[in-house]
Short mmCIF file of C-alpha atoms in Angstrom, two decimals:
data_model
loop_
_atom_site.label_atom_id
_atom_site.label_comp_id
_atom_site.label_asym_id
_atom_site.label_seq_id
_atom_site.Cartn_x
_atom_site.Cartn_y
_atom_site.Cartn_z
CA UNK A 1 172.07 -98.36 165.11
CA UNK A 2 170.62 -98.19 168.58
CA UNK A 3 173.48 -95.92 169.56
CA UNK A 4 172.66 -93.57 166.69
CA UNK A 5 169.01 -93.50 167.66
CA UNK A 6 169.96 -92.76 171.23
CA UNK A 7 172.22 -89.95 170.07
CA UNK A 8 169.52 -88.46 167.92
CA UNK A 9 167.11 -88.48 170.84
CA UNK A 10 169.56 -86.86 173.16
CA UNK A 11 170.57 -84.23 170.65
CA UNK A 12 166.91 -83.30 170.22
CA UNK A 13 166.64 -82.70 173.94
CA UNK A 14 169.77 -80.64 173.94
CA UNK A 15 168.68 -78.42 171.13
CA UNK A 16 166.33 -76.44 173.34
CA UNK A 17 168.94 -75.86 175.98
CA UNK A 18 171.91 -75.16 173.74
CA UNK A 19 170.72 -73.05 170.84
CA UNK A 20 174.10 -71.54 170.21
CA UNK A 21 175.88 -74.77 169.30
CA UNK A 22 176.02 -75.70 165.66
CA UNK A 23 174.45 -78.93 164.45
CA UNK A 24 177.68 -80.92 164.22
CA UNK A 25 178.79 -79.68 167.62
CA UNK A 26 175.46 -80.90 169.03
CA UNK A 27 176.28 -84.45 168.24
CA UNK A 28 179.85 -84.17 169.52
CA UNK A 29 178.65 -82.84 172.85
CA UNK A 30 176.16 -85.65 173.19
CA UNK A 31 178.80 -88.22 172.38
CA UNK A 32 181.11 -86.73 174.96
CA UNK A 33 178.55 -87.01 177.72
CA UNK A 34 177.61 -90.55 176.76
CA UNK A 35 181.28 -91.51 176.35
CA UNK A 36 180.87 -94.12 173.63
CA UNK A 37 184.31 -95.69 173.48
CA UNK A 38 183.89 -96.87 169.91
CA UNK A 39 183.66 -93.36 168.56
CA UNK A 40 186.73 -92.01 170.31
CA UNK A 41 189.04 -93.37 167.65
CA UNK A 42 187.55 -91.03 165.06
CA UNK A 43 189.14 -88.00 166.67
CA UNK A 44 192.81 -87.26 167.23
CA UNK A 45 194.03 -87.20 170.78
CA UNK A 46 194.99 -83.52 170.82
CA UNK A 47 191.35 -82.60 170.60
CA UNK A 48 190.44 -84.63 173.62
CA UNK A 49 193.47 -84.09 175.80
CA UNK A 50 192.82 -80.45 176.70
CA UNK A 51 196.43 -79.62 175.91
CA UNK A 52 197.26 -76.02 175.06
CA UNK A 53 198.00 -74.86 171.56
CA UNK A 54 199.59 -71.47 170.90
CA UNK A 55 199.60 -68.82 168.20
CA UNK A 56 202.52 -66.59 167.34
CA UNK A 57 200.46 -63.72 168.76
CA UNK A 58 200.73 -65.34 172.19
CA UNK A 59 197.18 -66.57 172.48
CA UNK A 60 196.41 -70.10 173.62
CA UNK A 61 193.53 -72.42 172.85
CA UNK A 62 192.45 -75.34 175.00
CA UNK A 63 190.09 -77.74 173.31
CA UNK A 64 187.49 -79.52 175.37
CA UNK A 65 185.04 -81.37 173.22
CA UNK A 66 183.88 -79.07 170.46
CA UNK A 67 184.64 -75.91 172.35
CA UNK A 68 187.91 -74.03 172.40
CA UNK A 69 188.76 -71.85 175.38
CA UNK A 70 190.98 -68.90 174.43
CA UNK A 71 193.33 -66.82 176.54
CA UNK A 72 196.71 -65.10 176.43
CA UNK A 73 199.99 -66.66 177.43
CA UNK A 74 202.17 -65.82 180.39
CA UNK A 75 204.63 -64.17 178.05
CA UNK A 76 201.83 -61.92 176.79
CA UNK A 77 200.41 -61.01 180.18
CA UNK A 78 203.86 -60.10 181.46
CA UNK A 79 204.50 -57.92 178.44
CA UNK A 80 201.12 -56.24 178.83
CA UNK A 81 201.41 -55.18 182.42
CA UNK A 82 198.39 -54.83 184.67
CA UNK A 83 195.21 -55.31 182.70
CA UNK A 84 192.64 -52.69 183.62
CA UNK A 85 189.92 -53.52 181.12
CA UNK A 86 188.96 -56.43 178.87
CA UNK A 87 187.09 -55.49 175.72
CA UNK A 88 185.51 -58.76 174.57
CA UNK A 89 183.04 -59.58 171.78
CA UNK A 90 179.37 -60.50 172.12
CA UNK A 91 178.31 -64.12 172.40
CA UNK A 92 177.32 -65.22 168.94
CA UNK A 93 180.00 -63.20 167.16
CA UNK A 94 181.46 -65.13 164.24
CA UNK A 95 185.23 -64.95 163.97
CA UNK A 96 187.70 -65.82 161.24
CA UNK A 97 191.16 -67.05 162.16
CA UNK A 98 193.42 -64.04 162.84
CA UNK A 99 190.48 -61.65 162.98
CA UNK A 100 190.65 -59.00 165.68
CA UNK A 101 188.03 -59.81 168.32
CA UNK A 102 188.71 -57.33 171.08
CA UNK A 103 191.38 -55.58 173.07
CA UNK A 104 192.94 -55.70 176.49
CA UNK A 105 193.69 -52.33 177.98
CA UNK A 106 196.61 -52.19 180.32
CA UNK A 107 198.82 -49.45 181.60
CA UNK A 108 200.94 -50.16 178.57
CA UNK A 109 198.43 -49.72 175.75
CA UNK A 110 195.24 -51.08 174.24
CA UNK A 111 196.45 -54.39 172.79
CA UNK A 112 194.36 -56.04 170.16
CA UNK A 113 193.32 -59.67 170.47
CA UNK A 114 193.35 -61.95 167.41
CA UNK A 115 191.24 -65.06 167.07
CA UNK A 116 193.34 -68.25 166.94
CA UNK A 117 190.59 -70.13 165.10
CA UNK A 118 187.54 -69.76 162.91
CA UNK A 119 184.37 -70.20 164.91
CA UNK A 120 181.58 -68.59 166.89
CA UNK A 121 181.86 -67.10 170.36
CA UNK A 122 179.80 -69.18 172.80
CA UNK A 123 180.82 -67.66 176.10
CA UNK A 124 182.83 -64.75 177.44
CA UNK A 125 184.48 -64.65 180.84
CA UNK A 126 182.23 -62.26 182.74
CA UNK A 127 184.47 -62.47 185.82
CA UNK A 128 186.86 -60.23 183.95
CA UNK A 129 184.36 -57.35 184.14
CA UNK A 130 185.00 -56.77 187.82
CA UNK A 131 188.34 -58.48 187.98
CA UNK A 132 190.40 -57.82 184.84
CA UNK A 133 193.56 -58.63 186.81
CA UNK A 134 192.68 -62.34 186.51
CA UNK A 135 194.31 -62.18 183.09
CA UNK A 136 197.62 -61.41 184.82
CA UNK A 137 197.15 -63.62 187.87
CA UNK A 138 195.83 -66.77 186.21
CA UNK A 139 196.21 -66.43 182.48
CA UNK A 140 195.80 -70.16 181.78
CA UNK A 141 192.95 -70.80 184.21
CA UNK A 142 190.53 -68.22 185.62
CA UNK A 143 191.86 -65.52 183.31
CA UNK A 144 190.46 -67.15 180.16
CA UNK A 145 188.87 -64.71 177.70
CA UNK A 146 186.34 -66.40 175.43
CA UNK A 147 185.03 -69.81 174.47
CA UNK A 148 184.29 -70.54 170.85
CA UNK A 149 183.21 -73.28 168.49
CA UNK A 150 185.84 -74.84 166.23
CA UNK A 151 184.61 -74.62 162.70
CA UNK A 152 187.84 -75.77 161.06
CA UNK A 153 189.60 -78.29 163.31
CA UNK A 154 192.51 -78.45 160.86
CA UNK A 155 193.49 -74.96 162.03
CA UNK A 156 194.49 -76.49 165.36
CA UNK A 157 197.18 -78.52 163.63
CA UNK A 158 198.79 -75.29 162.41
CA UNK A 159 199.21 -73.98 165.95
CA UNK A 160 202.25 -74.58 168.18
CA UNK A 161 202.21 -77.04 171.01
CA UNK A 162 203.68 -76.04 174.34
CA UNK A 163 207.23 -77.15 173.55
CA UNK A 164 207.24 -75.37 170.19
CA UNK A 165 205.84 -72.22 171.79
CA UNK A 166 208.55 -72.21 174.48
CA UNK A 167 211.14 -72.41 171.71
CA UNK A 168 209.39 -69.63 169.84
CA UNK A 169 209.46 -67.17 172.74
CA UNK A 170 213.11 -67.95 173.43
CA UNK A 171 213.87 -67.01 169.85
CA UNK A 172 212.13 -63.65 170.30
CA UNK A 173 214.60 -62.52 172.91
CA UNK A 174 217.50 -62.76 170.49
CA UNK B 1 199.43 -32.21 143.94
CA UNK B 2 199.40 -35.22 146.19
CA UNK B 3 202.30 -34.52 148.47
CA UNK B 4 204.12 -31.36 149.28
CA UNK B 5 207.48 -31.10 150.92
CA UNK B 6 207.23 -28.54 153.66
CA UNK B 7 210.78 -27.55 154.27
CA UNK B 8 212.16 -27.98 150.78
CA UNK B 9 211.00 -26.16 147.71
CA UNK B 10 210.91 -29.20 145.42
CA UNK B 11 207.72 -30.88 144.38
CA UNK B 12 207.03 -34.61 144.22
CA UNK B 13 204.46 -34.85 141.44
CA UNK B 14 206.92 -36.20 138.90
CA UNK B 15 208.24 -39.02 141.01
CA UNK B 16 204.93 -40.23 142.47
CA UNK B 17 203.17 -42.53 140.05
CA UNK B 18 199.44 -42.27 140.66
CA UNK B 19 199.20 -46.06 140.89
CA UNK B 20 201.33 -46.01 144.02
CA UNK B 21 199.85 -45.81 147.41
CA UNK B 22 201.39 -43.90 150.26
CA UNK B 23 202.82 -47.19 151.49
CA UNK B 24 204.73 -47.98 148.32
CA UNK B 25 205.88 -44.39 148.18
CA UNK B 26 207.52 -44.79 151.58
CA UNK B 27 209.11 -48.07 150.48
CA UNK B 28 210.56 -46.34 147.46
CA UNK B 29 211.86 -43.45 149.55
CA UNK B 30 214.05 -45.91 151.39
CA UNK B 31 214.19 -43.81 154.52
CA UNK B 32 214.08 -45.48 157.91
CA UNK B 33 212.48 -42.46 159.55
CA UNK B 34 209.74 -40.31 158.10
CA UNK B 35 207.94 -37.28 159.46
CA UNK B 36 204.42 -36.56 158.26
CA UNK B 37 202.09 -33.69 158.78
CA UNK B 38 198.35 -33.94 158.18
CA UNK B 39 196.85 -31.43 155.79
CA UNK B 40 193.41 -31.50 157.37
CA UNK B 41 191.92 -30.68 160.73
CA UNK B 42 189.01 -33.12 160.85
CA UNK B 43 189.25 -35.47 163.84
CA UNK B 44 187.77 -38.48 162.03
CA UNK B 45 190.00 -38.06 158.98
CA UNK B 46 193.06 -37.80 161.18
CA UNK B 47 192.16 -40.80 163.33
CA UNK B 48 191.57 -42.73 160.10
CA UNK B 49 194.99 -41.63 158.87
CA UNK B 50 196.59 -43.09 161.98
CA UNK B 51 194.72 -46.37 161.50
CA UNK B 52 195.61 -46.53 157.83
CA UNK B 53 199.30 -46.02 158.46
CA UNK B 54 199.23 -48.58 161.27
CA UNK B 55 197.52 -51.16 159.07
CA UNK B 56 199.24 -50.60 155.74
CA UNK B 57 202.71 -49.18 156.19
CA UNK B 58 205.61 -51.55 156.85
CA UNK B 59 206.89 -50.43 160.22
CA UNK B 60 209.28 -53.27 160.92
CA UNK B 61 212.32 -51.35 159.73
CA UNK B 62 210.90 -47.89 159.64
CA UNK B 63 209.54 -45.47 162.21
CA UNK B 64 207.28 -42.52 161.63
CA UNK B 65 206.10 -39.42 163.37
CA UNK B 66 202.78 -37.87 162.39
CA UNK B 67 201.96 -34.31 163.46
CA UNK B 68 198.34 -33.24 163.39
CA UNK B 69 195.87 -30.72 164.77
CA UNK B 70 192.10 -30.66 164.84
CA UNK B 71 189.24 -28.24 164.97
CA UNK B 72 187.43 -28.55 168.33
CA UNK B 73 186.58 -32.13 169.27
CA UNK B 74 186.41 -34.35 172.32
CA UNK B 75 188.18 -37.70 172.01
CA UNK B 76 187.48 -40.56 174.39
CA UNK B 77 189.58 -43.68 174.87
CA UNK B 78 188.60 -47.05 173.47
CA UNK B 79 186.91 -48.40 176.58
CA UNK B 80 185.43 -45.25 178.02
CA UNK B 81 181.92 -44.05 178.75
CA UNK B 82 181.20 -40.67 177.12
CA UNK B 83 178.27 -39.97 179.44
CA UNK B 84 180.68 -40.25 182.32
CA UNK B 85 183.51 -38.30 180.73
CA UNK B 86 182.07 -35.24 179.07
CA UNK B 87 179.08 -32.92 178.87
CA UNK B 88 177.29 -34.25 175.80
CA UNK B 89 174.39 -31.74 175.79
CA UNK B 90 176.88 -28.86 175.95
CA UNK B 91 178.95 -30.35 173.15
CA UNK B 92 175.83 -30.67 171.00
CA UNK B 93 174.97 -27.03 171.65
CA UNK B 94 178.50 -25.92 170.79
CA UNK B 95 178.75 -28.18 167.74
CA UNK B 96 181.75 -30.02 169.16
CA UNK B 97 181.88 -33.60 167.86
CA UNK B 98 182.70 -36.66 169.94
CA UNK B 99 185.16 -39.24 168.65
CA UNK B 100 186.27 -42.57 170.11
CA UNK B 101 189.84 -43.57 169.30
CA UNK B 102 191.20 -47.11 169.07
CA UNK B 103 193.93 -46.63 171.63
CA UNK B 104 193.32 -46.80 175.37
CA UNK B 105 193.63 -44.00 177.88
CA UNK B 106 191.47 -41.08 178.92
CA UNK B 107 189.41 -38.24 177.48
CA UNK B 108 190.92 -35.16 175.90
CA UNK B 109 189.73 -31.95 174.27
CA UNK B 110 191.36 -30.88 171.00
CA UNK B 111 191.31 -27.56 169.24
CA UNK B 112 193.78 -25.70 167.01
CA UNK B 113 195.85 -24.85 170.06
CA UNK B 114 196.65 -28.51 170.66
CA UNK B 115 199.31 -30.48 168.81
CA UNK B 116 198.90 -34.23 168.39
CA UNK B 117 201.90 -36.43 167.77
CA UNK B 118 201.76 -40.08 166.79
CA UNK B 119 204.91 -42.19 166.96
CA UNK B 120 204.65 -45.29 164.78
CA UNK B 121 207.12 -48.14 165.34
CA UNK B 122 207.40 -51.90 165.27
CA UNK B 123 206.25 -53.55 168.50
CA UNK B 124 209.88 -54.21 169.38
CA UNK B 125 210.84 -50.56 169.14
CA UNK B 126 207.81 -49.33 171.11
CA UNK B 127 209.23 -46.94 173.70
CA UNK B 128 206.99 -44.23 175.09
CA UNK B 129 209.62 -42.68 177.33
CA UNK B 130 211.96 -42.17 174.43
CA UNK B 131 209.19 -40.52 172.42
CA UNK B 132 208.29 -38.18 175.26
CA UNK B 133 211.96 -37.30 175.59
CA UNK B 134 211.80 -36.04 172.02
CA UNK B 135 209.08 -33.61 173.09
CA UNK B 136 210.65 -32.41 176.32
CA UNK B 137 214.07 -32.03 174.66
CA UNK B 138 212.54 -30.08 171.79
CA UNK B 139 210.81 -27.70 174.20
CA UNK B 140 213.97 -27.24 176.25
CA UNK B 141 215.98 -26.59 173.10
CA UNK B 142 213.56 -23.77 172.31
CA UNK B 143 213.40 -22.40 175.83
CA UNK B 144 216.13 -23.75 178.12
CA UNK B 145 214.44 -22.38 181.22
CA UNK B 146 211.23 -24.30 180.62
CA UNK B 147 210.54 -26.81 183.35
CA UNK B 148 208.94 -29.74 181.57
CA UNK B 149 209.27 -33.41 182.43
CA UNK B 150 207.55 -36.71 181.71
CA UNK B 151 206.02 -38.67 184.60
CA UNK B 152 205.83 -42.42 185.00
CA UNK B 153 202.20 -42.20 183.91
CA UNK B 154 203.54 -40.83 180.62
CA UNK B 155 202.07 -37.38 181.20
CA UNK B 156 204.22 -34.31 180.61
CA UNK B 157 204.04 -31.79 183.42
CA UNK B 158 204.92 -28.12 183.35
CA UNK B 159 206.50 -26.82 186.55
CA UNK B 160 205.91 -30.25 188.12
CA UNK B 161 202.24 -29.50 188.44
CA UNK B 162 200.33 -28.68 185.30
CA UNK B 163 199.60 -31.31 182.74
CA UNK B 164 200.45 -30.22 179.22
CA UNK B 165 200.44 -33.63 177.58
CA UNK B 166 198.65 -36.98 177.92
CA UNK B 167 199.47 -40.26 176.26
CA UNK B 168 197.65 -43.24 174.82
CA UNK B 169 198.77 -46.18 172.74
CA UNK B 170 197.73 -49.14 170.68
CA UNK B 171 199.57 -52.39 170.08
CA UNK B 172 198.58 -54.28 166.96
CA UNK B 173 199.78 -57.44 165.25
CA UNK B 174 203.33 -56.38 164.48
CA UNK B 175 203.40 -52.65 164.99
CA UNK B 176 202.40 -50.10 167.55
CA UNK B 177 201.56 -46.45 167.85
CA UNK B 178 201.95 -44.10 170.74
CA UNK B 179 200.15 -40.78 170.46
CA UNK B 180 200.03 -37.81 172.74
CA UNK B 181 198.69 -34.28 172.96
CA UNK B 182 200.48 -31.02 173.70
CA UNK B 183 198.64 -27.99 175.02
CA UNK B 184 200.01 -24.90 173.34
CA UNK B 185 197.12 -22.44 173.25
CA UNK B 186 193.95 -24.41 173.81
CA UNK B 187 190.75 -22.66 174.91
CA UNK B 188 190.87 -23.74 178.54
CA UNK B 189 187.42 -22.53 179.48
CA UNK B 190 185.84 -24.69 176.77
CA UNK B 191 188.12 -27.57 177.76
CA UNK B 192 187.05 -27.53 181.38
CA UNK B 193 183.37 -27.14 180.65
CA UNK B 194 183.10 -29.91 178.03
CA UNK B 195 185.22 -32.36 180.03
CA UNK B 196 182.93 -32.09 183.00
CA UNK B 197 180.11 -34.60 182.74
CA UNK B 198 176.60 -33.49 183.64
CA UNK B 199 175.54 -37.03 184.53
CA UNK B 200 178.47 -38.85 186.10
CA UNK B 201 176.79 -39.15 189.52
CA UNK B 202 173.90 -41.12 188.10
CA UNK B 203 176.06 -43.57 186.18
CA UNK B 204 177.44 -46.84 187.46
CA UNK B 205 180.02 -48.30 185.12
CA UNK B 206 183.30 -50.19 184.93
CA UNK B 207 184.54 -48.28 181.91
CA UNK B 208 188.10 -46.99 182.12
CA UNK B 209 187.95 -43.63 183.88
CA UNK B 210 189.96 -40.51 183.10
CA UNK B 211 192.24 -39.01 185.70
CA UNK B 212 191.44 -35.27 185.76
CA UNK B 213 194.41 -32.94 186.11
CA UNK B 214 194.98 -29.20 186.26
CA UNK B 215 196.22 -28.04 182.88
CA UNK B 216 198.17 -25.15 181.43
CA UNK B 217 199.04 -23.91 177.98
CA UNK B 218 202.65 -23.40 176.95
CA UNK B 219 201.55 -20.03 175.65
CA UNK B 220 200.61 -19.06 179.20
CA UNK B 221 204.22 -19.29 180.31
CA UNK B 222 205.76 -17.95 177.12
CA UNK B 223 203.63 -15.95 174.65
CA UNK B 224 206.23 -16.43 171.91
CA UNK B 225 205.76 -20.21 171.87
CA UNK B 226 203.30 -20.81 169.03
CA UNK B 227 202.22 -24.16 167.58
CA UNK B 228 204.23 -23.92 164.36
CA UNK B 229 207.46 -23.14 166.17
CA UNK B 230 206.85 -26.06 168.51
CA UNK B 231 205.99 -28.49 165.69
CA UNK B 232 209.16 -27.62 163.81
CA UNK B 233 211.25 -28.09 166.94
CA UNK B 234 209.67 -31.48 167.59
CA UNK B 235 210.26 -32.61 164.00
CA UNK B 236 213.87 -31.56 164.28
CA UNK B 237 214.41 -33.25 167.62
CA UNK B 238 212.77 -36.47 166.35
CA UNK B 239 215.31 -36.62 163.56
CA UNK B 240 218.14 -35.97 166.01
CA UNK B 241 217.00 -38.50 168.58
CA UNK B 242 216.57 -41.34 166.12
CA UNK B 243 219.27 -40.41 163.64
CA UNK B 244 216.93 -39.80 160.73
CA UNK B 245 217.20 -37.26 157.98
CA UNK B 246 214.51 -36.17 155.62
CA UNK B 247 211.93 -33.50 155.07
CA UNK B 248 208.52 -33.19 156.68
CA UNK B 249 205.92 -34.50 154.24
CA UNK B 250 202.38 -33.16 154.22
CA UNK B 251 199.70 -35.78 153.63
CA UNK B 252 196.05 -35.23 152.80
CA UNK B 253 194.06 -37.90 154.66
CA UNK B 254 191.09 -37.49 152.35
CA UNK B 255 193.08 -38.71 149.35
CA UNK B 256 191.50 -42.12 148.74
CA UNK B 257 193.65 -43.03 145.73
CA UNK B 258 196.79 -42.61 147.79
CA UNK B 259 195.39 -44.47 150.77
CA UNK B 260 192.78 -46.95 149.53
CA UNK B 261 190.17 -47.67 152.16
CA UNK B 262 190.84 -44.58 154.24
CA UNK B 263 187.50 -43.02 153.44
CA UNK B 264 185.63 -46.02 154.85
CA UNK B 265 187.85 -45.95 157.94
CA UNK B 266 186.84 -42.35 158.57
CA UNK B 267 183.17 -43.26 158.02
CA UNK B 268 183.40 -46.19 160.44
CA UNK B 269 184.81 -43.91 163.11
CA UNK B 270 181.74 -41.69 162.80
CA UNK B 271 179.22 -44.44 163.22
CA UNK B 272 176.98 -44.31 166.27
CA UNK B 273 177.71 -48.00 166.88
CA UNK B 274 181.41 -47.20 167.31
CA UNK B 275 181.26 -43.89 169.16
CA UNK B 276 178.40 -44.67 171.56
CA UNK B 277 177.66 -48.35 170.97
CA UNK B 278 181.09 -49.48 172.13
CA UNK B 279 180.50 -48.10 175.61
CA UNK B 280 180.89 -50.88 178.18
CA UNK B 281 177.64 -51.90 179.83
CA UNK B 282 176.48 -49.37 182.42
CA UNK B 283 173.46 -48.47 184.47
CA UNK B 284 171.73 -45.17 185.12
CA UNK B 285 170.01 -44.58 188.40
CA UNK B 286 168.50 -41.15 188.76
CA UNK B 287 165.84 -39.21 190.60
CA UNK B 288 164.21 -36.70 188.30
CA UNK B 289 161.83 -34.00 189.33
CA UNK B 290 159.06 -33.45 186.82
CA UNK B 291 156.17 -31.12 187.73
CA UNK B 292 157.18 -31.26 191.42
CA UNK B 293 156.85 -35.03 191.28
CA UNK B 294 159.85 -37.25 191.94
CA UNK B 295 160.41 -39.89 189.29
CA UNK B 296 162.88 -42.67 189.94
CA UNK B 297 164.56 -43.85 186.78
CA UNK B 298 166.58 -47.06 186.42
CA UNK B 299 168.10 -48.07 183.13
CA UNK B 300 170.65 -50.64 181.98
CA UNK B 301 172.49 -49.63 178.86
CA UNK B 302 174.28 -52.23 176.76
CA UNK B 303 176.03 -51.46 173.48
CA UNK B 304 174.63 -47.95 173.80
CA UNK B 305 171.04 -49.24 173.78
CA UNK B 306 168.46 -49.38 176.56
CA UNK B 307 168.42 -53.00 177.67
CA UNK B 308 166.11 -52.47 180.56
CA UNK B 309 164.13 -49.44 181.72
CA UNK B 310 162.10 -49.05 184.88
CA UNK B 311 160.41 -46.01 186.37
CA UNK B 312 158.76 -45.33 189.67
CA UNK B 313 156.09 -42.69 189.30
CA UNK B 314 153.24 -41.81 191.68
CA UNK B 315 150.09 -43.48 190.31
CA UNK B 316 148.05 -40.32 190.74
CA UNK B 317 150.33 -38.32 188.49
CA UNK B 318 150.50 -40.78 185.64
CA UNK B 319 148.68 -44.12 185.48
CA UNK B 320 150.88 -47.21 185.51
CA UNK B 321 149.74 -48.40 182.05
CA UNK B 322 151.09 -45.15 180.64
CA UNK B 323 154.33 -45.61 182.51
CA UNK B 324 154.61 -49.16 181.16
CA UNK B 325 153.96 -47.95 177.62
CA UNK B 326 156.62 -45.30 178.06
CA UNK B 327 159.26 -47.68 179.34
CA UNK B 328 158.37 -50.25 176.64
CA UNK B 329 158.83 -47.59 173.99
CA UNK B 330 162.34 -46.96 175.24
CA UNK B 331 163.35 -50.60 175.62
CA UNK B 332 165.79 -51.62 172.93
CA UNK B 333 166.22 -48.08 171.64
CA UNK B 334 169.46 -46.18 171.35
CA UNK B 335 170.38 -44.26 174.46
CA UNK B 336 170.10 -41.04 172.51
CA UNK B 337 167.96 -37.93 173.08
CA UNK B 338 166.72 -37.69 169.50
CA UNK B 339 165.76 -41.33 169.34
CA UNK B 340 164.00 -41.21 172.71
CA UNK B 341 162.06 -38.07 171.77
CA UNK B 342 160.97 -39.59 168.45
CA UNK B 343 159.84 -42.85 170.07
CA UNK B 344 157.89 -41.18 172.82
CA UNK B 345 156.23 -38.78 170.37
CA UNK B 346 155.27 -41.76 168.22
CA UNK B 347 153.72 -43.67 171.06
CA UNK B 348 151.68 -40.67 172.26
CA UNK B 349 150.20 -40.51 168.77
CA UNK B 350 149.21 -44.17 168.77
CA UNK B 351 147.59 -44.34 172.19
CA UNK B 352 144.64 -42.16 172.89
CA UNK B 353 145.49 -39.84 175.75
CA UNK B 354 144.05 -36.65 177.06
CA UNK B 355 145.97 -33.48 176.32
CA UNK B 356 146.92 -33.26 179.98
CA UNK B 357 148.47 -36.75 180.03
CA UNK B 358 150.18 -36.10 176.70
CA UNK B 359 151.83 -33.03 178.14
CA UNK B 360 152.94 -34.91 181.24
CA UNK B 361 154.48 -37.59 179.07
CA UNK B 362 156.22 -34.90 177.07
CA UNK B 363 157.70 -33.36 180.21
CA UNK B 364 158.65 -36.79 181.55
CA UNK B 365 160.44 -37.46 178.31
CA UNK B 366 162.32 -34.18 178.62
CA UNK B 367 163.42 -35.25 182.09
CA UNK B 368 164.64 -38.64 180.88
CA UNK B 369 166.40 -37.11 177.92
CA UNK B 370 168.27 -34.75 180.24
CA UNK B 371 170.45 -37.67 181.38
CA UNK B 372 171.26 -38.69 177.82
#
C-alpha cells in the first residue's frame, strides 16, 4: 500500500515533466526508477533485457522500460547505401504497426520506413539532421531513428529475435 | 471505353468487367510484362497513377513500364526545399504548378517535350542500370550514331556532356519503382528560368539539393526525333530487353472505378501540407531594402510554417510595437505570400495606425513576401 502511495506521488511529479507519456507508461517509468523488485515478475524478461527484436522489413526495436527505440538493421543499411537524408515523423505522431512513418533517402532511392509497433513517437534522433550517415555507421547505436511508446506489447512477441532474424536474412539470399 | 490498345485495332470493352479494377485486369491478362501509357497530361494525376500501381498491383512476378508526359510543371524530390530549388514567383506568374513526388532525387521541369518513364518491379528485380540500358539502346537503335550513355549517377548524357535524363526511385514494402525523364523537345529557356531559385542565397537548409547540369534536347541534335517515335522505340526495346510481348495499353488515371482511391491520391498530392509543408526545417536570413531602409529578417520555417520570425528595423522608421505586431501576425502562419498578405492586412485593420504607418507596413510586407 505504501509502495502504491509512493508511486502515485512520484507519478504526479513526473506528469509535469513528461507530458507525452501515456498514463500507464507513467507508472512503468516510475517503477523502473524506483526498482521495486516485487513488481519485476509481472513483466516478461524480453521487455527488460533491451534485446533487439526485428521485423521482416529489416527494422529493429529495442525495448527499455515502456519505450521502444527503432532503427534499421545492418542488412538494411548495407542494401540502402549511403544515407543522405532522414525523413522522420513529428514527436507525438501516432503510428499503427506496419504504417509508413518516414523515408530514408540514399543514393539508391527513397526507402519507406514502416513502424514495427503501434504507439506514439516520443523522440526523434536529431543527430541525423546533420549526420545522416550515422544510420550506416552505427545502425544499432547512434544511428537510431525514433523512440516510441508501446501500446500493444503483444506485438513484440510477433517479432523475430536476433537468431531468427539472422536465419531470415540468410533465406533471402537464396 | 476504359482501355484502348494502342498498337492493335481490337477493343477491350467486352472482356473488362466493370467490377474489375486495373489490378485484377492485369492478373487476368497473365502477362509478366506490361507497358502502359497515360491518357492524361496532368502532373498530379500521373503521380497518383504511379502511386496507385505501386500500392495495388502485384509486382512480385510482373514488371511494368509506364510512359507519361505532362503539361508544364516543376517536380521536386521528396526531401527537397522548393524555395531553394526553383523560382516560385515566376512559376506563379506563368501558371506552372509545383509538385512534390514521393521518390528521392532532384528537381526537374516537365513539359510536353519531356517523356517520363516509370519502371515498376519487385524489390528483388530493382535494377536502374538495366532500365537505363533500355533507353540508351532504344535511342541507338533509332539513330546508331547517337552518343548517349548512362553515368554512375544514373543520369543519361548526350555527347558525354549534356544531361538528357535524370533518375529517381522509391523502394516500398515489397516493390519498387524507378522513374526518369528524357528531354526530347523541352522549352529550355523556361526550364532554366524556373529552375533558378530567386531566394537560394538567403536560405539555410539541409534539404537534399539538386545537382544542376547543362542540358540538351534530343531534337537539337536530330530534328526528326520526335516524342512519339522515341516512346515507341522505348516500348519496343523494353519488350526485347525483358523478353515480354504484349501491346501498349493506354490508361486514364482519372478513372476512379478502375483504380479505386486514385482520385484521393491525386488530391493528397495537391495539398499545401504535402507540397510545401513537407519541406525540411530551414531558416531564412535576409536583408531587405524597404524605402531606403535596411530591414534584417530572420525566420525559421518548420513544416512550411513560420516557427519564429524576427526583424531588425530602425526605430525611427517604424516603432518597435508595430514591428512586434507584424512579426506576431506572421508567427505560426504558412510561409506563403497570400497568407502573409492577408494576415498583415488584417492586423493593420485591427490596430489603429496612421495612413503613413499603414503604408510602411504594406511595403514592408511586400518586401517580406518577396522571399516567399
